Amino acid sequence: MKTLVWVEHDNTAVKDATLSAVTAASQLGEVHLLVAGSGCAAAAAEAAKIAGVGKVHVAEDAAYANALAENVAPLVAGLMADHDAFVVPATTTGKNIAPRVAALLDVMQISDILSVEGPKTFTRPIYAGNAIATVESSDAKLVITVRGTAFAKTDATGGSGTVEAVAAGADSGLSSFVGSEVAKSERPELTSAKIIVSGGRALKDSDTFKAVIFPLADKLNAGVGASRAAVDAGYVPNDFQVGQTGKIVAPEVYIAVGISGAIQHLAGMKDSKTIIAINKDEDAPIFQVADLGLVADLFTAVPELTGKL
Amino acid sequence: MKALVCVKRVIDYNVKPRVKSDGTGVDLANVKMSMNPFDEIAVEEAIRLKEKGVVTEIIAVSVGPAKAQETLRTALAMGADRAVLVQVDDGVEVEPLAVAKIVKGVADEEGPSLIITGKQAIDDDSNQVGQMVAALLGRPQGTFANEITVEGDSVVVKREIDGGLETVKLALPAVVTTDLRLNEPRYASLPNIMKAKSKPLVTKSPADYGVDVAPRLKTLKVSEPPVRSAGIKVADVDALVAKLKEMGVA
């Protein structure tokens, strides 16, 4: 089976999420990549070095600069004439594009797969991760999004893919990119961080959140996450949210501070290797999934912990 | 302009789903069902656009069993003008691709300028319908919307993306899917719930739109996720520090 993997990149570098998608794709067969963008030669060169990669299709055009689904989906649908599966990392970009491609191909997408069980059989989480469904596709072509935390990352080096230019399609004229507000952060990116310190509503306000959570995260070189309550209350920006509707993470260590552990939050972090909870309510649901729990007032316990590390 | 809002009847978000012991699915018998939370946000946004004078009529559509009527009545009570139920037999789950084809059929009939759907349903967690509807109609899509502004013949959508926010401008007609922070949905008041009972609700079938709802994906089994082994509680911060050191974290 020939698979086409969507390469998530910022024109200069390939993003980590791609490497997990390549692992999933390689379990299906021969791996080809698609690098679409504007001025993306560096990303294409980097993509060609990913271990086990065959052809790297490069679509270089202003129309692909911001990965607008209206422009990218027809490009992918065209390339699918020669491929059996389109494999996409389940990032916001991937989730935006893949279903549009699937509909153009008249196939059902399989979202957020956790494992490859057979050539057309996959497992995926449903009901906020409270159940795992094993599904088999009857479609001629597959469109799959891959949960990054469920697959190891393929080695980013050692490969020798052949780069091949793809003719660009026309700009759809249906949509245009206006601008973006990307949060700058010195900390490790949430979805690839080894350690995450997350805060919830109990942190009171934005200043308190920063004063309590950030020093601990800095000490551990950890990413910072948050529950929906903390984001809704404006303590931190939206992209900090961990959960069913935010980011899905599975770090080595997840430290939940002042988070009760609602179903929707657990959906985003319960595959973490070790979960540590600090909460003053000993009946909080978070303690049912935590490997290590500390029942204590976070305002004294967290600074003390930070100080003793 | 007309707005079409898609709503789905799903298990209430506060209910912890139970997997059936025979592995055929999740037990939905006698479980509280509600409108998918993202769809409430979609309905709310359509109503706000109507209150601003941008939207003139709101049509709510749902694909589901007879009981999905209740979900449509909720949308009507919030402020939608009329509803279309595309009814399937009890227990039949219609996949996103088929739902998208049905919604396309309704859109072809109604000619809405804006189609608003939730970004995902909390039962199948697919996150596909809005994008598929846009593809089938050949129209632009504004997924994971955080803010929507209609400007003349286009709509500006601020989207929630992994690193922050992104703004795109889409030519109308367009499809928008809602993210959590787009708005705070209103509660339907009792008088409005009563009034909603007399608002028009037509019932159709997938065949009326020439759509085959046979599933493309076969569910082989549904199982419980792996259970985490019980953890321990430590007495104080010193014990926690000791454990972290043991694990090599600190």
Coordinates of C-alpha atoms in Angstrom, one line a residue:
Chain A
M1 CA 0.0 0.0 0.0
K2 CA 1.3 3.4 -0.9
T3 CA 0.6 6.1 1.7
L4 CA 0.9 9.8 1.4
V5 CA 1.7 11.6 4.6
W6 CA 0.9 15.3 5.2
V7 CA 4.1 17.0 6.4
E8 CA 3.3 19.7 9.0
H9 CA 6.0 22.3 8.8
D10 CA 6.7 26.0 9.1
N11 CA 8.6 26.2 5.7
T12 CA 12.0 25.8 7.4
A13 CA 11.5 22.8 9.7
V14 CA 9.3 19.7 9.9
K15 CA 7.2 19.6 13.0
D16 CA 7.4 16.6 15.4
A17 CA 3.8 15.6 14.8
T18 CA 4.8 14.5 11.3
L19 CA 7.2 11.9 12.7
S20 CA 4.4 10.0 14.5
A21 CA 2.3 10.1 11.4
V22 CA 5.2 8.5 9.4
T23 CA 5.4 5.7 12.0
A24 CA 1.7 5.0 11.5
A25 CA 2.0 5.2 7.7
S26 CA 5.0 2.9 7.6
Q27 CA 2.8 0.2 9.3
L28 CA 0.6 0.4 6.2
G29 CA 3.2 0.3 3.5
E30 CA 5.5 2.5 1.4
V31 CA 5.7 6.1 2.7
H32 CA 5.5 9.1 0.5
L33 CA 5.4 12.6 1.9
L34 CA 3.7 15.8 0.8
V35 CA 5.3 19.1 1.6
A36 CA 3.0 22.0 0.5
G37 CA 3.9 25.6 1.2
S38 CA 5.5 28.7 -0.1
G39 CA 9.3 28.9 0.2
C40 CA 9.4 25.4 1.7
A41 CA 12.6 24.0 0.2
A42 CA 14.3 23.8 3.5
A43 CA 11.3 21.8 5.0
A44 CA 11.3 19.5 2.0
A45 CA 15.0 18.8 2.4
E46 CA 14.5 18.0 6.0
A47 CA 11.5 15.8 5.2
A48 CA 13.6 13.8 2.7
K49 CA 15.9 12.8 5.6
I50 CA 13.2 11.2 7.7
A51 CA 14.0 7.5 8.0
G52 CA 12.2 5.2 5.6
V53 CA 10.8 7.8 3.4
G54 CA 10.4 7.2 -0.4
K55 CA 9.3 10.0 -2.5
V56 CA 8.8 13.6 -1.2
H57 CA 6.2 15.5 -3.2
V58 CA 6.8 19.2 -3.0
A59 CA 4.1 21.6 -4.0
E60 CA 5.5 25.1 -3.9
D61 CA 3.1 27.9 -4.5
A62 CA 1.8 31.1 -2.8
A63 CA -1.6 29.4 -2.7
Y64 CA -0.3 26.9 -0.2
A65 CA 1.5 29.4 2.0
N66 CA -1.0 29.1 5.0
A67 CA -2.3 25.6 4.3
L68 CA -5.8 26.9 3.5
A69 CA -7.9 23.8 3.2
E70 CA -9.7 25.2 0.1
N71 CA -6.4 25.2 -1.8
V72 CA -4.7 22.2 -0.3
A73 CA -7.5 19.6 -0.4
P74 CA -7.8 19.5 -4.2
L75 CA -4.0 19.1 -4.5
V76 CA -4.1 16.1 -2.1
A77 CA -7.2 14.6 -3.8
G78 CA -5.3 14.8 -7.1
L79 CA -2.2 13.0 -5.6
M80 CA -4.5 10.3 -4.2
A81 CA -4.9 8.9 -7.7
D82 CA -1.5 7.3 -7.1
H83 CA -1.8 6.5 -3.4
D84 CA -4.0 4.2 -1.3
A85 CA -4.0 6.1 2.0
F86 CA -3.7 9.8 3.1
V87 CA -2.2 9.9 6.6
V88 CA -2.3 13.1 8.6
P89 CA -1.1 14.1 12.0
A90 CA -4.2 15.0 14.2
T91 CA -3.1 18.6 14.7
T92 CA -5.5 21.6 14.0
T93 CA -4.1 21.9 10.5
G94 CA -4.5 18.1 9.9
K95 CA -8.0 18.1 11.3
N96 CA -8.9 21.0 9.1
I97 CA -7.7 19.5 5.8
A98 CA -8.2 15.7 6.1
P99 CA -12.0 15.6 6.2
R100 CA -12.2 17.9 3.2
V101 CA -10.0 15.6 1.3
A102 CA -12.0 12.6 2.4
A103 CA -15.3 14.1 1.2
L104 CA -13.7 15.0 -2.2
L105 CA -12.6 11.3 -2.5
D106 CA -16.0 10.1 -1.2
V107 CA -14.5 8.1 1.6
M108 CA -15.1 8.1 5.4
Q109 CA -12.2 9.5 7.4
I110 CA -10.9 7.5 10.4
S111 CA -10.1 10.2 13.0
D112 CA -7.3 10.1 15.6
I113 CA -6.2 6.5 15.3
L114 CA -4.4 4.9 18.2
S115 CA -3.1 1.8 16.5
V116 CA -2.9 0.0 13.1
E117 CA -4.5 -3.4 13.5
G118 CA -4.6 -4.5 9.9
P119 CA -4.4 -3.0 6.4
K120 CA -7.8 -1.4 6.9
T121 CA -8.4 -1.9 10.6
F122 CA -7.6 0.7 13.2
T123 CA -8.4 1.6 16.8
R124 CA -9.6 5.0 17.8
P125 CA -11.0 6.6 21.0
I126 CA -14.6 7.6 21.2
Y127 CA -16.7 9.3 24.0
A128 CA -13.8 11.4 25.2
G129 CA -11.5 8.3 25.4
N130 CA -13.9 6.4 27.6
A131 CA -14.2 3.7 25.0
I132 CA -11.9 2.4 22.3
A133 CA -13.5 1.4 19.0
T134 CA -11.9 -1.0 16.5
V135 CA -13.1 -0.1 13.0
E136 CA -12.6 -1.6 9.6
S137 CA -12.9 0.6 6.5
S138 CA -14.7 -0.7 3.4
D139 CA -13.5 2.3 1.3
A140 CA -11.1 1.9 -1.6
K141 CA -8.9 4.6 -0.2
L142 CA -8.1 5.5 3.3
V143 CA -8.0 8.9 5.0
I144 CA -6.6 8.8 8.5
T145 CA -5.6 11.2 11.1
V146 CA -3.1 10.0 13.7
R147 CA -2.9 10.7 17.4
G148 CA 0.7 11.8 17.9
T149 CA 1.0 10.5 21.4
A150 CA 0.0 7.0 20.4
F151 CA 2.9 6.4 18.0
A152 CA 6.6 6.6 18.5
K153 CA 8.4 9.2 16.4
T154 CA 10.3 8.0 13.4
D155 CA 13.9 9.0 13.3
A156 CA 14.2 12.4 11.7
T157 CA 17.5 11.5 10.0
G158 CA 19.0 8.6 8.1
G159 CA 16.5 8.6 5.3
S160 CA 17.1 9.5 1.6
G161 CA 13.9 10.3 0.0
T162 CA 13.8 11.7 -3.5
V163 CA 12.3 15.2 -3.8
E164 CA 10.0 15.7 -6.7
A165 CA 8.1 18.9 -7.6
V166 CA 4.3 18.7 -8.0
A167 CA 2.5 21.1 -10.3
A168 CA 0.4 23.5 -8.2
G169 CA -3.3 23.9 -8.7
A170 CA -5.1 27.2 -8.9
D171 CA -5.9 29.3 -5.9
S172 CA -9.6 28.6 -5.1
G173 CA -10.3 32.2 -4.5
L174 CA -12.7 31.1 -1.8
S175 CA -10.6 32.0 1.2
S176 CA -7.7 34.1 2.2
F177 CA -5.3 34.3 5.2
V178 CA -5.6 37.5 7.2
G179 CA -3.1 37.0 10.0
S180 CA -2.2 35.0 13.1
E181 CA -1.5 35.6 16.7
V182 CA 1.0 32.9 17.7
A183 CA 1.9 32.7 21.4
K184 CA 5.6 32.9 21.8
S185 CA 6.9 30.5 24.4
E186 CA 10.3 29.6 25.7
R187 CA 9.0 26.5 27.3
P188 CA 8.9 23.1 25.6
E189 CA 5.9 22.6 23.3
L190 CA 3.0 21.0 25.1
T191 CA 2.4 18.1 22.8
S192 CA 6.0 17.0 22.8
A193 CA 7.1 18.0 26.3
K194 CA 8.5 15.2 28.6
I195 CA 7.1 16.8 31.7
I196 CA 4.0 19.0 31.9
V197 CA 2.8 21.1 34.8
S198 CA -0.9 21.9 34.5
G199 CA -3.1 24.3 36.5
G200 CA -6.8 24.5 37.1
R201 CA -9.4 26.8 38.4
A202 CA -8.0 26.7 41.9
L203 CA -5.2 29.0 40.8
K204 CA -7.5 32.0 41.3
D205 CA -6.2 34.4 38.6
S206 CA -3.7 34.9 35.9
D207 CA -1.0 36.4 38.2
T208 CA -1.4 33.6 40.8
F209 CA -1.2 31.0 38.0
K210 CA 2.0 32.4 36.7
A211 CA 3.5 32.9 40.2
V212 CA 2.7 29.3 41.3
I213 CA 2.9 27.1 38.2
F214 CA 5.6 28.8 36.1
P215 CA 8.5 28.5 38.6
L216 CA 7.8 24.8 39.1
A217 CA 7.6 24.3 35.3
D218 CA 10.9 26.2 34.9
K219 CA 12.6 24.1 37.5
L220 CA 11.6 20.9 35.8
N221 CA 12.0 22.3 32.2
A222 CA 8.4 21.4 31.7
G223 CA 5.6 22.5 29.4
V224 CA 2.7 24.4 31.0
G225 CA -0.9 23.2 30.5
A226 CA -4.3 24.2 31.9
S227 CA -7.8 22.9 32.4
R228 CA -10.7 24.4 30.5
A229 CA -11.8 26.2 33.6
A230 CA -8.4 28.0 33.9
V231 CA -8.5 29.0 30.2
D232 CA -12.1 30.1 30.4
A233 CA -11.3 32.2 33.4
G234 CA -8.6 33.9 31.4
Y235 CA -5.6 32.7 33.5
V236 CA -3.8 31.5 30.3
P237 CA -4.4 31.5 26.6
N238 CA -6.6 28.9 24.8
D239 CA -3.7 26.9 23.4
F240 CA -2.7 25.9 26.9
Q241 CA -5.8 23.8 27.2
V242 CA -5.4 20.0 27.7
G243 CA -8.4 17.9 27.2
Q244 CA -11.0 16.4 24.8
T245 CA -11.3 19.7 23.0
G246 CA -7.8 21.0 23.6
K247 CA -4.5 19.3 23.2
I248 CA -4.0 15.5 23.8
V249 CA -0.8 15.0 25.7
A250 CA 1.0 11.9 27.0
P251 CA 4.2 13.1 28.7
E252 CA 6.4 11.0 31.0
V253 CA 5.2 13.0 33.9
Y254 CA 2.0 15.1 34.2
I255 CA 1.6 17.2 37.3
A256 CA -2.0 18.3 37.8
V257 CA -2.3 21.2 40.2
G258 CA -5.7 22.3 41.5
I259 CA -7.4 20.3 38.7
S260 CA -10.5 18.2 39.8
G261 CA -10.2 15.8 36.9
A262 CA -13.4 16.1 34.9
I263 CA -14.0 13.5 32.1
Q264 CA -13.1 16.1 29.4
H265 CA -9.8 16.9 31.0
L266 CA -8.8 13.3 31.6
A267 CA -9.4 12.6 27.9
G268 CA -6.4 14.8 27.1
M269 CA -3.9 13.4 29.6
K270 CA -4.8 10.0 31.0
D271 CA -2.2 8.3 28.8
S272 CA 0.6 10.1 30.5
K273 CA 3.2 7.7 32.0
T274 CA 3.0 9.0 35.5
I275 CA 0.3 11.3 36.8
I276 CA 0.9 13.4 39.9
A277 CA -2.0 15.3 41.5
I278 CA -1.8 18.1 44.0
N279 CA -5.3 19.0 45.3
K280 CA -6.8 19.9 48.6
D281 CA -9.9 17.9 48.0
E282 CA -9.1 14.3 48.7
D283 CA -12.2 13.1 46.9
A284 CA -11.3 14.9 43.6
P285 CA -11.7 12.4 40.6
I286 CA -8.1 13.2 39.6
F287 CA -6.8 11.0 42.4
Q288 CA -8.5 8.0 40.8
V289 CA -6.0 8.2 37.9
A290 CA -3.0 9.7 39.7
D291 CA 0.0 7.5 40.4
L292 CA 1.1 9.9 43.1
G293 CA -1.3 12.1 45.0
L294 CA -0.6 14.8 47.5
V295 CA -3.6 16.2 49.4
A296 CA -2.6 19.7 50.3
D297 CA -3.2 23.3 49.7
L298 CA -1.4 24.1 46.5
F299 CA -0.5 27.6 47.5
T300 CA 1.8 26.2 50.2
A301 CA 2.7 22.8 48.7
V302 CA 3.7 24.0 45.2
P303 CA 6.1 26.7 46.3
E304 CA 7.6 24.3 48.8
L305 CA 8.0 21.7 46.1
T306 CA 9.6 24.2 43.8
G307 CA 12.0 25.2 46.5
K308 CA 13.0 21.7 47.4
L309 CA 13.8 20.6 43.8
Chain B
M1 CA -29.4 35.9 4.9
K2 CA -30.4 32.4 6.0
A3 CA -28.4 30.4 8.4
L4 CA -28.4 26.6 8.7
V5 CA -27.4 25.2 12.0
C6 CA -26.6 21.5 12.5
V7 CA -27.4 19.9 15.8
K8 CA -26.8 16.4 17.1
R9 CA -28.4 14.5 20.0
V10 CA -25.7 12.9 22.1
I11 CA -25.1 11.4 25.5
D12 CA -25.0 14.3 28.1
Y13 CA -21.5 15.5 28.6
N14 CA -21.6 14.9 32.3
V15 CA -22.4 11.2 32.0
K16 CA -19.6 8.7 32.2
P17 CA -20.2 6.3 29.2
R18 CA -20.3 2.6 29.9
V19 CA -19.1 0.1 27.4
K20 CA -21.5 -2.8 26.8
S21 CA -20.1 -6.1 28.1
D22 CA -20.6 -7.8 24.7
G23 CA -18.3 -5.2 23.1
T24 CA -20.8 -4.0 20.6
G25 CA -20.9 -0.4 21.7
V26 CA -21.6 2.1 24.5
D27 CA -24.8 1.5 26.5
L28 CA -27.2 4.3 25.7
A29 CA -30.3 2.8 27.2
N30 CA -31.8 5.0 29.9
V31 CA -28.9 7.5 29.6
K32 CA -29.5 11.2 29.7
M33 CA -29.1 12.7 26.2
S34 CA -28.7 16.3 25.3
M35 CA -27.7 18.6 22.5
N36 CA -24.0 18.3 21.6
P37 CA -22.3 21.2 23.5
F38 CA -20.5 22.5 20.4
D39 CA -23.9 22.6 18.6
E40 CA -25.4 24.8 21.4
I41 CA -22.6 27.2 20.6
A42 CA -23.5 27.0 16.9
V43 CA -27.2 27.8 17.6
E44 CA -26.2 30.6 19.9
E45 CA -24.0 32.2 17.3
A46 CA -26.7 32.0 14.7
I47 CA -29.1 33.7 17.1
R48 CA -26.6 36.5 17.9
L49 CA -26.1 37.1 14.2
K50 CA -29.9 37.4 13.9
E51 CA -30.0 39.8 16.8
K52 CA -27.4 41.9 15.0
G53 CA -29.6 42.0 11.9
V54 CA -27.1 39.9 9.8
V55 CA -29.2 36.7 9.7
T56 CA -32.9 36.8 8.9
E57 CA -33.9 33.2 9.4
I58 CA -32.4 30.3 11.3
I59 CA -33.1 26.7 10.2
A60 CA -31.9 23.9 12.6
V61 CA -31.3 20.5 11.1
S62 CA -30.6 17.2 12.8
V63 CA -30.0 13.7 11.5
G64 CA -31.1 11.1 14.0
P65 CA -33.8 9.0 15.5
A66 CA -37.3 10.4 16.3
K67 CA -36.1 11.5 19.7
A68 CA -33.8 14.0 18.0
Q69 CA -36.9 16.1 17.7
E70 CA -36.3 17.0 21.4
T71 CA -32.9 18.4 20.4
L72 CA -34.5 20.4 17.6
R73 CA -37.1 21.8 19.9
T74 CA -34.3 22.9 22.2
A75 CA -32.8 24.8 19.3
L76 CA -36.2 26.3 18.5
A77 CA -36.6 27.3 22.1
M78 CA -33.2 29.0 22.1
G79 CA -34.3 31.1 19.0
A80 CA -34.1 29.0 15.8
D81 CA -37.1 29.7 13.5
R82 CA -37.8 26.3 12.1
A83 CA -36.4 22.8 12.0
V84 CA -35.8 19.8 9.8
L85 CA -35.4 16.3 11.2
V86 CA -33.9 13.8 8.8
Q87 CA -35.1 10.7 10.6
V88 CA -33.4 7.4 10.8
D89 CA -34.4 4.3 12.7
D90 CA -33.5 4.0 16.4
G91 CA -30.0 2.7 16.9
V92 CA -28.8 3.6 13.4
E93 CA -25.7 5.7 13.6
V94 CA -25.1 7.9 10.6
E95 CA -21.5 8.5 9.8
P96 CA -20.1 12.0 9.2
L97 CA -19.8 11.5 5.4
A98 CA -23.5 10.6 5.1
V99 CA -24.6 13.4 7.5
A100 CA -22.6 15.8 5.3
K101 CA -24.3 14.6 2.2
I102 CA -27.7 15.1 3.9
V103 CA -26.8 18.6 5.1
K104 CA -25.7 19.4 1.5
G105 CA -29.1 18.2 0.3
V106 CA -30.9 20.5 2.9
A107 CA -28.5 23.4 1.9
D108 CA -29.3 22.9 -1.8
E109 CA -33.0 23.3 -1.0
E110 CA -32.7 26.2 1.5
G111 CA -29.8 28.1 0.1
P112 CA -28.3 29.3 3.4
S113 CA -25.4 31.9 3.3
L114 CA -23.9 30.5 6.4
I115 CA -23.9 26.9 7.7
I116 CA -22.8 26.6 11.3
T117 CA -21.9 23.3 12.9
G118 CA -20.1 22.3 16.1
K119 CA -16.4 21.4 15.7
Q120 CA -17.0 17.9 16.9
A121 CA -19.6 15.7 18.5
I122 CA -18.6 14.5 21.9
D123 CA -19.8 10.9 21.2
D124 CA -17.8 9.9 18.1
D125 CA -15.2 12.7 18.5
S126 CA -14.8 12.7 14.7
N127 CA -14.5 16.4 13.9
Q128 CA -15.4 15.9 10.2
V129 CA -18.9 17.0 9.3
G130 CA -18.4 20.7 8.8
Q131 CA -15.3 20.2 6.6
M132 CA -17.1 17.6 4.6
V133 CA -20.1 19.8 4.0
A134 CA -17.8 22.6 2.8
A135 CA -16.1 20.2 0.4
L136 CA -19.3 18.7 -1.0
L137 CA -20.7 22.2 -1.6
G138 CA -17.4 23.5 -2.9
R139 CA -17.5 26.3 -0.4
P140 CA -14.9 27.7 2.1
Q141 CA -14.6 26.5 5.7
G142 CA -13.8 28.3 8.9
T143 CA -13.1 25.6 11.4
F144 CA -12.7 25.9 15.2
A145 CA -14.1 29.4 15.2
N146 CA -13.3 31.7 18.1
E147 CA -14.9 34.8 16.6
I148 CA -17.2 35.3 13.6
T149 CA -17.8 38.7 11.8
V150 CA -19.8 39.0 8.6
E151 CA -18.5 41.8 6.4
G152 CA -20.6 42.3 3.3
D153 CA -20.3 39.2 1.1
S154 CA -17.6 37.6 3.2
V155 CA -17.2 36.3 6.7
V156 CA -14.0 36.8 8.8
V157 CA -13.3 33.9 11.1
K158 CA -10.8 33.9 13.9
R159 CA -9.7 30.3 14.4
E160 CA -8.2 28.4 17.4
I161 CA -5.1 26.7 16.1
D162 CA -2.3 24.8 17.9
G163 CA 0.0 27.7 18.5
G164 CA -2.6 30.4 19.1
L165 CA -5.1 32.1 16.8
E166 CA -5.4 32.6 13.1
T167 CA -7.8 34.8 11.1
V168 CA -9.1 33.9 7.6
K169 CA -11.6 35.6 5.3
L170 CA -14.1 33.4 3.5
A171 CA -16.4 34.2 0.6
L172 CA -20.1 33.6 1.4
P173 CA -21.7 31.2 1.4
A174 CA -19.4 29.5 3.8
V175 CA -19.3 26.8 6.5
V176 CA -18.1 27.6 10.0
T177 CA -17.5 25.1 12.9
T178 CA -17.6 26.4 16.4
D179 CA -15.0 26.1 19.1
L180 CA -15.7 26.3 22.8
R181 CA -14.9 29.9 23.3
L182 CA -17.0 31.4 20.5
N183 CA -19.7 32.3 22.9
E184 CA -21.7 31.3 26.0
P185 CA -24.9 29.6 24.9
R186 CA -28.2 30.9 26.5
Y187 CA -30.7 28.9 28.4
A188 CA -34.1 28.5 26.8
S189 CA -36.7 30.3 29.0
L190 CA -40.0 28.5 29.9
P191 CA -42.2 30.8 27.7
N192 CA -39.8 30.1 24.8
I193 CA -39.9 26.4 25.4
M194 CA -43.7 26.6 25.2
K195 CA -43.5 28.8 22.0
A196 CA -41.1 26.4 20.4
K197 CA -43.7 23.7 20.5
S198 CA -45.7 25.5 17.8
K199 CA -42.7 26.4 15.5
P200 CA -42.5 24.4 12.3
L201 CA -40.6 21.1 12.3
V202 CA -40.7 18.9 9.2
T203 CA -39.6 15.3 9.1
K204 CA -37.7 13.9 6.2
S205 CA -35.7 10.8 5.4
P206 CA -32.2 10.3 4.0
A207 CA -33.8 8.9 0.8
D208 CA -35.5 12.3 0.3
Y209 CA -32.0 13.6 -0.4
G210 CA -30.9 10.5 -2.2
V211 CA -28.4 9.6 0.5
D212 CA -27.4 6.1 1.4
V213 CA -26.6 5.9 5.1
A214 CA -25.0 2.5 5.0
P215 CA -21.8 2.7 7.1
R216 CA -18.4 2.7 5.4
L217 CA -16.7 1.8 8.6
K218 CA -17.5 -1.4 10.3
T219 CA -17.2 -1.4 14.1
L220 CA -15.6 -4.7 15.0
K221 CA -15.6 -4.0 18.7
V222 CA -15.8 -1.4 21.4
S223 CA -13.8 -2.0 24.5
E224 CA -12.9 -0.2 27.7
P225 CA -9.7 1.8 27.7
P226 CA -6.8 0.3 29.7
V227 CA -7.4 0.9 33.4
R228 CA -4.6 2.7 35.3
S229 CA -3.4 0.8 38.3
A230 CA -4.2 2.4 41.6
G231 CA -1.7 5.0 42.8
I232 CA -0.6 6.0 46.2
K233 CA -0.9 9.2 48.2
V234 CA 2.2 10.7 49.7
A235 CA 2.1 12.3 53.1
D236 CA 3.9 15.6 52.4
V237 CA 6.0 17.6 49.9
D238 CA 9.3 15.9 51.1
A239 CA 7.9 12.5 50.2
L240 CA 6.8 13.8 46.8
V241 CA 10.3 15.2 46.2
A242 CA 11.8 11.9 47.2
K243 CA 9.6 10.1 44.7
L244 CA 10.4 12.5 41.9
K245 CA 14.1 12.0 42.6
E246 CA 13.6 8.2 42.5
M247 CA 11.9 8.6 39.1
G248 CA 14.8 10.7 37.8
V249 CA 12.6 13.7 37.2
A250 CA 14.4 16.0 39.7

